[in-house]
């Protein structure tokens, strides 16, 4: 018997939700699913009486699904990771502009666009094997292209949104040509062809299969907080650098979301976005994935994250950052960063 595709199964579930006439609901399409999310959503329902129907899936699948559902999509709010993915949804015309004084006040200007908002931030850091690399040699993204590091660099695919967003930032700061030269130098330094995710690179650096890589902070922190002693031991061999502290700052990416143009429950959608920017929700949202809150002045107690220390972030606007990802892909293709 052919298996029922999960997406079809989920469609049935949406239709099967019993909705009482007086009950308010919000249909949330989320590519985030962490332990703290249960409390996050339960508190919203407690505060507003609005029940949340959650559709969870992988980032690209959810976006595809919203596109396929078209005008009939039950989705009110779409939450995903990476500015490039949010920009992609925006470019497809899926988001509706949200005018909210509260969101404007709470979320710093560089972390929002008229259509979507960042709710947490993560940094893309350089990690290195302490026994194999002098940290003085890996203080900037540019350094990873230095022939000094020949055969020492491993990194995930150049086509992955995390690297495309970094490439987009570099294009903004260095220009297209210099970014291409950088990517060529990076590729020339590869210890191996790109494979795996950020966590695989961290493990490879710890094991000495390569000596230096790039990773989002939450992957670093996840291994630092791991219940497995072997993971924590591996992290002892790793040094973390905040890149480009003397120039434009460390590249920041985000997770965030927006209200869909076709949202059947627009009022509830805006309420939910505003709720996500609140102190308590921000703490849950950020801590669920070892990230920093996007809203001003929110504190999170996460010792492993704090252990990484303070740094100067790149303050490039997330909307601007996302705009150059298509160009970044072309540049990386030309440089042979597959
Ligand atoms: Fe990730």
PDB file of C-alpha atoms and ligand atoms in Angstrom, residues 34 59 81 85 122 156 160 162 198 216 218-219 222 289, ligand 1:
ATOM      1  CA  UNK A  34      11.611  23.214  20.817  1.00  0.00           C
ATOM      2  CA  UNK A  59      11.435  25.380   6.672  1.00  0.00           C
ATOM      3  CA  UNK A  81      14.654  30.566  10.544  1.00  0.00           C
ATOM      4  CA  UNK A  85      13.951  32.206   3.912  1.00  0.00           C
ATOM      5  CA  UNK A 122      22.066  33.911  16.335  1.00  0.00           C
ATOM      6  CA  UNK A 156      28.807  23.187   4.950  1.00  0.00           C
ATOM      7  CA  UNK A 160      22.776  26.649   2.410  1.00  0.00           C
ATOM      8  CA  UNK A 162      23.181  30.287   6.532  1.00  0.00           C
ATOM      9  CA  UNK A 198      27.204  23.005  11.195  1.00  0.00           C
ATOM     10  CA  UNK A 216      25.855  29.277  14.114  1.00  0.00           C
ATOM     11  CA  UNK A 218      23.339  27.689  18.940  1.00  0.00           C
ATOM     12  CA  UNK A 219      25.018  24.576  17.513  1.00  0.00           C
ATOM     13  CA  UNK A 222      24.009  22.861  22.149  1.00  0.00           C
ATOM     14  CA  UNK A 289      17.269  27.186  20.768  1.00  0.00           C
TER      15      UNK A 289
HETATM   16 FE1  LIG B   1      19.991  25.676  12.171  1.00  0.00          FE
END
